[in-house]
Amino acid sequence: MIRAFLLDRLAVIILFMLNTALATVVFHLFFSTKESSVERGVVAYAFLLCLFLLVTWLIVEYVRSRRYLKKLYEYTKGEGQDGLFENMHMPTYEARLWQEGQWQQRRKYEEKLDMYIRAHEQQQLFFNQWVHHMKTPVSVISLLVQQGKNDGNDTVLDEISDENDRFRHGLELLLHLARLDHFAMDLKAEKVDIITVISSIVNEEKRQFIRRGVFPEIQGERGVYFVYSDEKWLRVLLQQIVFNALKYSPQQAGAKMTFKLREGKSQILLDVIDQGVGIAKHDVPRVFEPFFTGENGRKFQESTGMGLYLAKTIAKGLGHSLTLTSEKGVGTTVTIAFSSKTLHNMTTL
């Protein structure tokens, strides 16, 4: 510990000794030119006096820094305790600035760590809920398959298909959520025709539209509305919105789902409008929170509270804006704004 203390101040010690020696030599030469001499004892006394001041300064500096150096030494040997830098009194202004910098870095690190821990806990919670959610379809499918074999009833087979769709949507949601951690590594900016993407999704889910009695309507011409985005992730975003609209639309009641494209100021806007049950006014501000299902979650067993969260997260990653308005008993409108600050601009920086 003393060795480290002296090594840190070695340059000051050498400079002090050189300065003292130089001053002594100059003093001696000055009197030599005056045809007078200085006794060697006087020179030695002056040198020793300077040396005494140096040693005194080193002792005072060591006493002031001893506790600080001791704690640092214990910490480097693994004998220190957590919170060392918060409880340590720094001997110099420079050390205190360094301490403040360490505190700030630690606070940032702890904030990031808490964020990652919360994200991991949310993901684990969702996985657990999803597994529990899938147990019921497993049992139902097993019973329906057995009944279908015995009765040869096509209606039973249709019900099996419905349960299988629930499986498919649940699995897709799980996979997309698992990929969010590597979202930025899986982006490709490309020119996308929004109408083409919407038509493809509607065609893929046509059996769902037919079974639920919901009629899709696309307001816009193909080959007119282009944006820069990642088509794969944009499809996932739109699929979550469509699934939600289908789920909460009145079944077999001739409800419509409208995809309305319009141009705003330096924006292309897509409204997905359904005629579903709507969302309570006090629930609207929280619909994008993970696991939040609100009042509708108590009425619809399929609600996971993750579809809109996933859509919002993807929209943010793509540089798009996602908003929602709703009126209970009337329907819901989800709006995606493709502004000039798109994925194309983000990936070319």
mmCIF file of C-alpha atoms in Angstrom:
data_model
loop_
_atom_site.group_PDB
_atom_site.id
_atom_site.type_symbol
_atom_site.label_atom_id
_atom_site.label_comp_id
_atom_site.label_asym_id
_atom_site.label_seq_id
_atom_site.Cartn_x
_atom_site.Cartn_y
_atom_site.Cartn_z
ATOM 1 C CA MET A 1 0.000 0.000 0.000
ATOM 2 C CA ILE A 2 2.828 2.431 0.908
ATOM 3 C CA ARG A 3 4.707 1.353 -2.219
ATOM 4 C CA ALA A 4 1.690 2.184 -4.388
ATOM 5 C CA PHE A 5 1.330 5.547 -2.618
ATOM 6 C CA LEU A 6 4.979 6.468 -3.291
ATOM 7 C CA LEU A 7 4.927 5.227 -6.885
ATOM 8 C CA ASP A 8 1.940 7.457 -7.664
ATOM 9 C CA ARG A 9 3.898 10.449 -6.352
ATOM 10 C CA LEU A 10 7.312 9.463 -7.701
ATOM 11 C CA ALA A 11 7.269 12.138 -10.392
ATOM 12 C CA VAL A 12 6.537 14.847 -7.799
ATOM 13 C CA ILE A 13 9.339 13.574 -5.536
ATOM 14 C CA ILE A 14 11.884 13.552 -8.388
ATOM 15 C CA LEU A 15 10.806 17.008 -9.568
ATOM 16 C CA PHE A 16 11.080 18.363 -6.017
ATOM 17 C CA MET A 17 14.580 16.906 -5.532
ATOM 18 C CA LEU A 18 15.774 18.243 -8.899
ATOM 19 C CA ASN A 19 14.314 21.655 -8.157
ATOM 20 C CA THR A 20 15.985 21.743 -4.730
ATOM 21 C CA ALA A 21 19.353 20.635 -6.185
ATOM 22 C CA LEU A 22 19.114 23.228 -8.968
ATOM 23 C CA ALA A 23 18.276 25.991 -6.505
ATOM 24 C CA THR A 24 21.241 24.980 -4.318
ATOM 25 C CA VAL A 25 23.645 24.969 -7.287
ATOM 26 C CA VAL A 26 22.416 28.383 -8.464
ATOM 27 C CA PHE A 27 22.753 29.731 -4.924
ATOM 28 C CA HIS A 28 26.321 28.392 -4.689
ATOM 29 C CA LEU A 29 27.363 29.776 -8.096
ATOM 30 C CA PHE A 30 25.924 33.176 -7.265
ATOM 31 C CA PHE A 31 28.093 33.588 -4.197
ATOM 32 C CA SER A 32 31.138 32.165 -6.001
ATOM 33 C CA THR A 33 31.025 35.069 -8.492
ATOM 34 C CA LYS A 34 31.048 37.540 -5.596
ATOM 35 C CA GLU A 35 34.414 36.200 -4.467
ATOM 36 C CA SER A 36 32.809 34.841 -1.374
ATOM 37 C CA SER A 37 31.838 31.329 -0.469
ATOM 38 C CA VAL A 38 29.052 29.604 1.366
ATOM 39 C CA GLU A 39 29.892 27.058 3.961
ATOM 40 C CA ARG A 40 29.012 23.527 3.025
ATOM 41 C CA GLY A 41 27.045 23.171 6.244
ATOM 42 C CA VAL A 42 24.733 25.989 5.200
ATOM 43 C CA VAL A 43 24.137 24.309 1.811
ATOM 44 C CA ALA A 44 23.471 20.967 3.478
ATOM 45 C CA TYR A 45 21.155 22.635 5.970
ATOM 46 C CA ALA A 46 19.122 24.251 3.178
ATOM 47 C CA PHE A 47 18.940 20.961 1.312
ATOM 48 C CA LEU A 48 17.868 19.049 4.419
ATOM 49 C CA LEU A 49 15.260 21.703 5.206
ATOM 50 C CA CYS A 50 13.731 21.258 1.757
ATOM 51 C CA LEU A 51 13.877 17.499 2.175
ATOM 52 C CA PHE A 52 12.123 17.819 5.540
ATOM 53 C CA LEU A 53 9.299 19.779 3.904
ATOM 54 C CA LEU A 54 8.962 17.073 1.250
ATOM 55 C CA VAL A 55 8.787 14.280 3.813
ATOM 56 C CA THR A 56 6.297 16.248 5.926
ATOM 57 C CA TRP A 57 4.065 16.744 2.868
ATOM 58 C CA LEU A 58 4.280 13.027 2.011
ATOM 59 C CA ILE A 59 3.359 12.038 5.576
ATOM 60 C CA VAL A 60 0.354 14.396 5.666
ATOM 61 C CA GLU A 61 -0.761 13.207 2.212
ATOM 62 C CA TYR A 62 -0.426 9.560 3.247
ATOM 63 C CA VAL A 63 -2.397 10.045 6.470
ATOM 64 C CA ARG A 64 -5.148 11.784 4.493
ATOM 65 C CA SER A 65 -5.263 9.036 1.853
ATOM 66 C CA ARG A 66 -4.593 6.009 4.037
ATOM 67 C CA ARG A 67 -8.230 4.955 4.603
ATOM 68 C CA TYR A 68 -9.006 5.437 0.915
ATOM 69 C CA LEU A 69 -5.967 3.383 -0.174
ATOM 70 C CA LYS A 70 -6.703 0.676 2.376
ATOM 71 C CA LYS A 71 -10.265 0.199 1.106
ATOM 72 C CA LEU A 72 -9.071 0.119 -2.492
ATOM 73 C CA TYR A 73 -6.430 -2.468 -1.599
ATOM 74 C CA GLU A 74 -9.020 -4.650 0.174
ATOM 75 C CA TYR A 75 -11.406 -4.306 -2.742
ATOM 76 C CA THR A 76 -8.791 -5.421 -5.295
ATOM 77 C CA LYS A 77 -8.035 -8.452 -3.114
ATOM 78 C CA GLY A 78 -11.704 -9.422 -3.019
ATOM 79 C CA GLU A 79 -12.085 -8.487 0.631
ATOM 80 C CA GLY A 80 -14.205 -5.376 0.094
ATOM 81 C CA GLN A 81 -17.963 -5.050 0.351
ATOM 82 C CA ASP A 82 -20.596 -3.918 -2.137
ATOM 83 C CA GLY A 83 -21.287 -0.200 -2.131
ATOM 84 C CA LEU A 84 -17.580 0.614 -1.721
ATOM 85 C CA PHE A 85 -17.629 3.771 -3.816
ATOM 86 C CA GLU A 86 -20.845 5.111 -2.274
ATOM 87 C CA ASN A 87 -19.447 4.941 1.261
ATOM 88 C CA MET A 88 -15.845 5.934 0.540
ATOM 89 C CA HIS A 89 -14.644 9.462 1.249
ATOM 90 C CA MET A 90 -12.429 10.594 -1.597
ATOM 91 C CA PRO A 91 -9.325 12.574 -0.501
ATOM 92 C CA THR A 92 -9.082 14.841 -3.579
ATOM 93 C CA TYR A 93 -11.414 16.798 -5.845
ATOM 94 C CA GLU A 94 -10.253 14.737 -8.834
ATOM 95 C CA ALA A 95 -11.111 11.521 -7.011
ATOM 96 C CA ARG A 96 -14.550 12.872 -6.116
ATOM 97 C CA LEU A 97 -15.217 13.668 -9.783
ATOM 98 C CA TRP A 98 -14.202 10.113 -10.660
ATOM 99 C CA GLN A 99 -16.505 8.818 -7.914
ATOM 100 C CA GLU A 100 -19.443 10.815 -9.298
ATOM 101 C CA GLY A 101 -18.741 9.413 -12.768
ATOM 102 C CA GLN A 102 -18.773 5.888 -11.361
ATOM 103 C CA TRP A 103 -22.100 6.529 -9.622
ATOM 104 C CA GLN A 104 -23.669 7.758 -12.847
ATOM 105 C CA GLN A 105 -22.372 4.762 -14.800
ATOM 106 C CA ARG A 106 -23.635 2.399 -12.129
ATOM 107 C CA ARG A 107 -27.076 4.018 -12.112
ATOM 108 C CA LYS A 108 -27.302 3.664 -15.910
ATOM 109 C CA TYR A 109 -26.173 0.047 -15.670
ATOM 110 C CA GLU A 110 -28.737 -0.723 -12.957
ATOM 111 C CA GLU A 111 -31.519 0.918 -14.995
ATOM 112 C CA LYS A 112 -30.637 -1.162 -18.049
ATOM 113 C CA LEU A 113 -30.345 -4.292 -15.930
ATOM 114 C CA ASP A 114 -33.779 -3.651 -14.388
ATOM 115 C CA MET A 115 -35.225 -3.128 -17.862
ATOM 116 C CA TYR A 116 -33.802 -6.434 -19.102
ATOM 117 C CA ILE A 117 -34.972 -8.241 -15.970
ATOM 118 C CA ARG A 118 -38.514 -6.884 -16.371
ATOM 119 C CA ALA A 119 -38.544 -7.824 -20.061
ATOM 120 C CA HIS A 120 -37.362 -11.340 -19.212
ATOM 121 C CA GLU A 121 -39.961 -11.675 -16.455
ATOM 122 C CA GLN A 122 -42.720 -10.520 -18.822
ATOM 123 C CA GLN A 123 -41.596 -13.016 -21.426
ATOM 124 C CA GLN A 124 -41.519 -15.839 -18.904
ATOM 125 C CA LEU A 125 -44.936 -14.852 -17.605
ATOM 126 C CA PHE A 126 -46.336 -14.880 -21.121
ATOM 127 C CA PHE A 127 -44.830 -18.297 -21.880
ATOM 128 C CA ASN A 128 -46.392 -19.696 -18.720
ATOM 129 C CA GLN A 129 -49.765 -18.173 -19.520
ATOM 130 C CA TRP A 130 -49.587 -19.359 -23.104
ATOM 131 C CA VAL A 131 -48.816 -22.948 -22.084
ATOM 132 C CA HIS A 132 -51.763 -22.864 -19.676
ATOM 133 C CA HIS A 133 -53.925 -21.302 -22.402
ATOM 134 C CA MET A 134 -53.086 -24.118 -24.830
ATOM 135 C CA LYS A 135 -54.038 -26.915 -22.427
ATOM 136 C CA THR A 136 -57.749 -26.476 -23.074
ATOM 137 C CA PRO A 137 -57.522 -26.796 -26.892
ATOM 138 C CA VAL A 138 -55.426 -29.937 -26.480
ATOM 139 C CA SER A 139 -58.133 -31.605 -24.406
ATOM 140 C CA VAL A 140 -60.943 -30.335 -26.654
ATOM 141 C CA ILE A 141 -59.239 -31.541 -29.848
ATOM 142 C CA SER A 142 -58.694 -34.991 -28.370
ATOM 143 C CA LEU A 143 -62.365 -35.314 -27.425
ATOM 144 C CA LEU A 144 -63.598 -33.948 -30.761
ATOM 145 C CA VAL A 145 -61.374 -36.270 -32.777
ATOM 146 C CA GLN A 146 -62.699 -39.251 -30.858
ATOM 147 C CA GLN A 147 -66.286 -38.089 -31.332
ATOM 148 C CA GLY A 148 -65.712 -37.460 -35.052
ATOM 149 C CA LYS A 149 -64.390 -40.979 -35.543
ATOM 150 C CA ASN A 150 -67.464 -42.416 -33.849
ATOM 151 C CA ASP A 151 -70.093 -40.238 -35.523
ATOM 152 C CA GLY A 152 -68.531 -39.292 -38.842
ATOM 153 C CA ASN A 153 -69.841 -35.754 -38.260
ATOM 154 C CA ASP A 154 -68.369 -33.011 -40.493
ATOM 155 C CA THR A 155 -69.425 -30.332 -38.017
ATOM 156 C CA VAL A 156 -67.143 -31.888 -35.457
ATOM 157 C CA LEU A 157 -64.268 -31.764 -37.921
ATOM 158 C CA ASP A 158 -64.929 -28.051 -38.508
ATOM 159 C CA GLU A 159 -64.737 -27.448 -34.772
ATOM 160 C CA ILE A 160 -61.438 -29.307 -34.712
ATOM 161 C CA SER A 161 -60.190 -27.008 -37.458
ATOM 162 C CA ASP A 162 -61.228 -23.979 -35.402
ATOM 163 C CA GLU A 163 -59.288 -25.228 -32.416
ATOM 164 C CA ASN A 164 -56.320 -25.880 -34.678
ATOM 165 C CA ASP A 165 -56.458 -22.238 -35.820
ATOM 166 C CA ARG A 166 -56.261 -21.158 -32.208
ATOM 167 C CA PHE A 167 -53.154 -23.327 -31.914
ATOM 168 C CA ARG A 168 -51.633 -21.775 -35.014
ATOM 169 C CA HIS A 169 -52.241 -18.204 -33.900
ATOM 170 C CA GLY A 170 -50.906 -18.951 -30.421
ATOM 171 C CA LEU A 171 -47.765 -20.546 -31.797
ATOM 172 C CA GLU A 172 -47.165 -17.683 -34.222
ATOM 173 C CA LEU A 173 -47.588 -15.134 -31.449
ATOM 174 C CA LEU A 174 -45.133 -17.020 -29.254
ATOM 175 C CA LEU A 175 -42.532 -17.263 -32.021
ATOM 176 C CA HIS A 176 -42.788 -13.582 -32.916
ATOM 177 C CA LEU A 177 -42.426 -12.533 -29.296
ATOM 178 C CA ALA A 178 -39.365 -14.758 -28.931
ATOM 179 C CA ARG A 179 -37.798 -13.059 -31.983
ATOM 180 C CA LEU A 180 -38.262 -9.537 -30.635
ATOM 181 C CA ASP A 181 -34.918 -9.773 -28.792
ATOM 182 C CA HIS A 182 -33.173 -9.956 -32.189
ATOM 183 C CA PHE A 183 -35.554 -7.643 -34.017
ATOM 184 C CA ALA A 184 -32.916 -5.146 -35.185
ATOM 185 C CA MET A 185 -30.775 -7.933 -36.683
ATOM 186 C CA ASP A 186 -33.640 -9.194 -38.838
ATOM 187 C CA LEU A 187 -34.704 -6.072 -40.751
ATOM 188 C CA LYS A 188 -34.663 -5.431 -44.472
ATOM 189 C CA ALA A 189 -35.790 -2.118 -45.944
ATOM 190 C CA GLU A 190 -37.811 -2.630 -49.106
ATOM 191 C CA LYS A 191 -40.518 -0.928 -51.128
ATOM 192 C CA VAL A 192 -43.833 -2.508 -50.157
ATOM 193 C CA ASP A 193 -47.264 -2.261 -51.790
ATOM 194 C CA ILE A 194 -49.586 -2.092 -48.783
ATOM 195 C CA ILE A 195 -52.650 -3.226 -50.739
ATOM 196 C CA THR A 196 -50.820 -6.367 -51.877
ATOM 197 C CA VAL A 197 -49.846 -7.233 -48.295
ATOM 198 C CA ILE A 198 -53.400 -6.664 -47.004
ATOM 199 C CA SER A 199 -54.930 -8.751 -49.814
ATOM 200 C CA SER A 200 -52.513 -11.581 -49.072
ATOM 201 C CA ILE A 201 -53.410 -11.605 -45.363
ATOM 202 C CA VAL A 202 -57.158 -11.518 -46.091
ATOM 203 C CA ASN A 203 -56.751 -14.392 -48.541
ATOM 204 C CA GLU A 204 -54.793 -16.463 -46.011
ATOM 205 C CA GLU A 205 -57.458 -15.921 -43.370
ATOM 206 C CA LYS A 206 -60.482 -16.202 -45.664
ATOM 207 C CA ARG A 207 -61.757 -19.288 -43.838
ATOM 208 C CA GLN A 208 -61.758 -17.265 -40.593
ATOM 209 C CA PHE A 209 -63.680 -14.449 -42.272
ATOM 210 C CA ILE A 210 -66.207 -16.909 -43.689
ATOM 211 C CA ARG A 211 -66.657 -18.875 -40.477
ATOM 212 C CA ARG A 212 -67.115 -15.733 -38.379
ATOM 213 C CA GLY A 213 -69.327 -14.032 -40.957
ATOM 214 C CA VAL A 214 -67.077 -10.972 -41.233
ATOM 215 C CA PHE A 215 -66.730 -9.261 -44.606
ATOM 216 C CA PRO A 216 -63.398 -7.557 -45.485
ATOM 217 C CA GLU A 217 -63.407 -4.389 -47.572
ATOM 218 C CA ILE A 218 -60.245 -2.800 -48.997
ATOM 219 C CA GLN A 219 -60.524 0.871 -49.957
ATOM 220 C CA GLY A 220 -57.557 1.641 -52.167
ATOM 221 C CA GLU A 221 -56.015 0.712 -55.486
ATOM 222 C CA ARG A 222 -53.228 -1.788 -55.892
ATOM 223 C CA GLY A 223 -49.967 -0.259 -57.121
ATOM 224 C CA VAL A 224 -50.674 3.204 -55.680
ATOM 225 C CA TYR A 225 -49.747 3.092 -51.993
ATOM 226 C CA PHE A 226 -46.078 2.210 -51.511
ATOM 227 C CA VAL A 227 -44.002 2.557 -48.330
ATOM 228 C CA TYR A 228 -40.524 1.528 -47.259
ATOM 229 C CA SER A 229 -40.749 -1.136 -44.585
ATOM 230 C CA ASP A 230 -39.838 -4.733 -43.829
ATOM 231 C CA GLU A 231 -42.565 -6.779 -45.509
ATOM 232 C CA LYS A 232 -42.207 -9.800 -43.233
ATOM 233 C CA TRP A 233 -42.565 -7.810 -40.000
ATOM 234 C CA LEU A 234 -45.227 -5.558 -41.519
ATOM 235 C CA ARG A 235 -47.280 -8.692 -42.254
ATOM 236 C CA VAL A 236 -46.932 -9.789 -38.625
ATOM 237 C CA LEU A 237 -48.064 -6.345 -37.451
ATOM 238 C CA LEU A 238 -51.145 -6.395 -39.705
ATOM 239 C CA GLN A 239 -51.957 -10.014 -38.826
ATOM 240 C CA GLN A 240 -52.187 -9.138 -35.125
ATOM 241 C CA ILE A 241 -54.565 -6.272 -35.889
ATOM 242 C CA VAL A 242 -56.704 -8.514 -38.152
ATOM 243 C CA PHE A 243 -56.822 -11.329 -35.561
ATOM 244 C CA ASN A 244 -57.977 -8.867 -32.906
ATOM 245 C CA ALA A 245 -60.657 -7.426 -35.188
ATOM 246 C CA LEU A 246 -61.936 -10.908 -36.084
ATOM 247 C CA LYS A 247 -61.953 -12.006 -32.468
ATOM 248 C CA TYR A 248 -63.984 -9.064 -31.178
ATOM 249 C CA SER A 249 -66.348 -8.676 -34.160
ATOM 250 C CA PRO A 250 -69.933 -9.957 -33.770
ATOM 251 C CA GLN A 251 -69.954 -13.520 -35.089
ATOM 252 C CA GLN A 252 -72.206 -14.444 -38.028
ATOM 253 C CA ALA A 253 -73.824 -10.995 -37.970
ATOM 254 C CA GLY A 254 -72.603 -9.643 -41.303
ATOM 255 C CA ALA A 255 -70.066 -7.273 -39.698
ATOM 256 C CA LYS A 256 -67.527 -5.509 -41.892
ATOM 257 C CA MET A 257 -63.776 -5.044 -41.503
ATOM 258 C CA THR A 258 -62.570 -2.095 -43.567
ATOM 259 C CA PHE A 259 -59.002 -1.408 -44.654
ATOM 260 C CA LYS A 260 -58.952 2.276 -45.603
ATOM 261 C CA LEU A 261 -55.871 3.876 -47.144
ATOM 262 C CA ARG A 262 -55.454 7.625 -47.334
ATOM 263 C CA GLU A 263 -52.684 10.160 -47.803
ATOM 264 C CA GLY A 264 -51.825 12.687 -45.142
ATOM 265 C CA LYS A 265 -49.170 15.373 -45.002
ATOM 266 C CA SER A 266 -45.954 13.498 -45.903
ATOM 267 C CA GLN A 267 -47.690 10.332 -44.679
ATOM 268 C CA ILE A 268 -49.647 7.340 -45.885
ATOM 269 C CA LEU A 269 -52.265 6.299 -43.353
ATOM 270 C CA LEU A 270 -53.904 2.893 -43.042
ATOM 271 C CA ASP A 271 -57.076 2.587 -40.966
ATOM 272 C CA VAL A 272 -58.257 -0.900 -39.982
ATOM 273 C CA ILE A 273 -61.872 -0.390 -38.922
ATOM 274 C CA ASP A 274 -64.025 -3.094 -37.339
ATOM 275 C CA GLN A 275 -67.610 -3.160 -36.091
ATOM 276 C CA GLY A 276 -66.789 -5.140 -32.988
ATOM 277 C CA VAL A 277 -67.635 -4.784 -29.320
ATOM 278 C CA GLY A 278 -65.303 -1.808 -28.919
ATOM 279 C CA ILE A 279 -63.131 -0.976 -25.938
ATOM 280 C CA ALA A 280 -64.154 0.796 -22.743
ATOM 281 C CA LYS A 281 -62.893 4.379 -22.624
ATOM 282 C CA HIS A 282 -60.836 3.819 -19.472
ATOM 283 C CA ASP A 283 -59.127 0.771 -21.048
ATOM 284 C CA VAL A 284 -58.014 2.500 -24.290
ATOM 285 C CA PRO A 285 -54.821 4.132 -22.851
ATOM 286 C CA ARG A 286 -53.574 0.704 -21.691
ATOM 287 C CA VAL A 287 -54.347 -1.522 -24.678
ATOM 288 C CA PHE A 288 -50.692 -1.575 -25.812
ATOM 289 C CA GLU A 289 -49.393 -2.729 -22.422
ATOM 290 C CA PRO A 290 -48.276 -6.388 -22.256
ATOM 291 C CA PHE A 291 -50.845 -8.811 -20.764
ATOM 292 C CA PHE A 292 -53.508 -6.123 -20.439
ATOM 293 C CA THR A 293 -56.931 -7.467 -21.495
ATOM 294 C CA GLY A 294 -59.306 -5.054 -19.750
ATOM 295 C CA GLU A 295 -63.049 -5.622 -19.636
ATOM 296 C CA ASN A 296 -63.075 -7.574 -22.915
ATOM 297 C CA GLY A 297 -60.580 -10.040 -21.487
ATOM 298 C CA ARG A 298 -63.214 -11.182 -18.988
ATOM 299 C CA LYS A 299 -65.696 -11.875 -21.767
ATOM 300 C CA PHE A 300 -63.450 -13.496 -24.379
ATOM 301 C CA GLN A 301 -61.358 -16.469 -23.281
ATOM 302 C CA GLU A 302 -59.017 -16.110 -26.269
ATOM 303 C CA SER A 303 -57.664 -12.760 -25.032
ATOM 304 C CA THR A 304 -53.949 -12.875 -24.202
ATOM 305 C CA GLY A 305 -53.219 -9.147 -23.961
ATOM 306 C CA MET A 306 -50.147 -9.577 -26.169
ATOM 307 C CA GLY A 307 -51.402 -9.022 -29.735
ATOM 308 C CA LEU A 308 -51.528 -5.222 -29.645
ATOM 309 C CA TYR A 309 -48.356 -5.094 -27.541
ATOM 310 C CA LEU A 310 -46.553 -7.055 -30.250
ATOM 311 C CA ALA A 311 -48.040 -4.829 -32.976
ATOM 312 C CA LYS A 312 -46.972 -1.646 -31.161
ATOM 313 C CA THR A 313 -43.446 -2.957 -30.578
ATOM 314 C CA ILE A 314 -43.025 -3.944 -34.231
ATOM 315 C CA ALA A 315 -44.426 -0.605 -35.457
ATOM 316 C CA LYS A 316 -41.945 1.281 -33.297
ATOM 317 C CA GLY A 317 -39.064 -0.864 -34.561
ATOM 318 C CA LEU A 318 -40.096 -0.223 -38.170
ATOM 319 C CA GLY A 319 -40.346 3.524 -37.645
ATOM 320 C CA HIS A 320 -44.129 3.602 -38.071
ATOM 321 C CA SER A 321 -46.753 5.084 -35.753
ATOM 322 C CA LEU A 322 -49.574 2.936 -34.346
ATOM 323 C CA THR A 323 -52.618 4.490 -32.648
ATOM 324 C CA LEU A 324 -56.044 3.243 -31.629
ATOM 325 C CA THR A 325 -59.457 4.808 -31.117
ATOM 326 C CA SER A 326 -62.547 2.938 -30.002
ATOM 327 C CA GLU A 327 -66.123 3.361 -28.904
ATOM 328 C CA LYS A 328 -67.776 0.665 -26.850
ATOM 329 C CA GLY A 329 -70.536 -1.096 -28.741
ATOM 330 C CA VAL A 330 -69.598 0.622 -32.026
ATOM 331 C CA GLY A 331 -66.157 -0.625 -33.024
ATOM 332 C CA THR A 332 -62.433 0.061 -33.081
ATOM 333 C CA THR A 333 -60.121 1.842 -35.514
ATOM 334 C CA VAL A 334 -56.405 1.064 -35.545
ATOM 335 C CA THR A 335 -54.311 3.530 -37.558
ATOM 336 C CA ILE A 336 -50.803 2.939 -38.900
ATOM 337 C CA ALA A 337 -48.961 6.058 -40.097
ATOM 338 C CA PHE A 338 -46.148 5.479 -42.566
ATOM 339 C CA SER A 339 -44.279 8.774 -42.365
ATOM 340 C CA SER A 340 -41.238 10.009 -44.263
ATOM 341 C CA LYS A 341 -39.088 8.787 -41.368
ATOM 342 C CA THR A 342 -39.471 5.155 -42.340
ATOM 343 C CA LEU A 343 -37.334 2.055 -42.034
ATOM 344 C CA HIS A 344 -35.645 3.088 -45.292
ATOM 345 C CA ASN A 345 -34.241 6.230 -43.707
ATOM 346 C CA MET A 346 -33.383 4.426 -40.472
ATOM 347 C CA THR A 347 -31.315 1.731 -42.196
ATOM 348 C CA THR A 348 -29.421 4.144 -44.449
ATOM 349 C CA LEU A 349 -28.038 6.322 -41.664
#
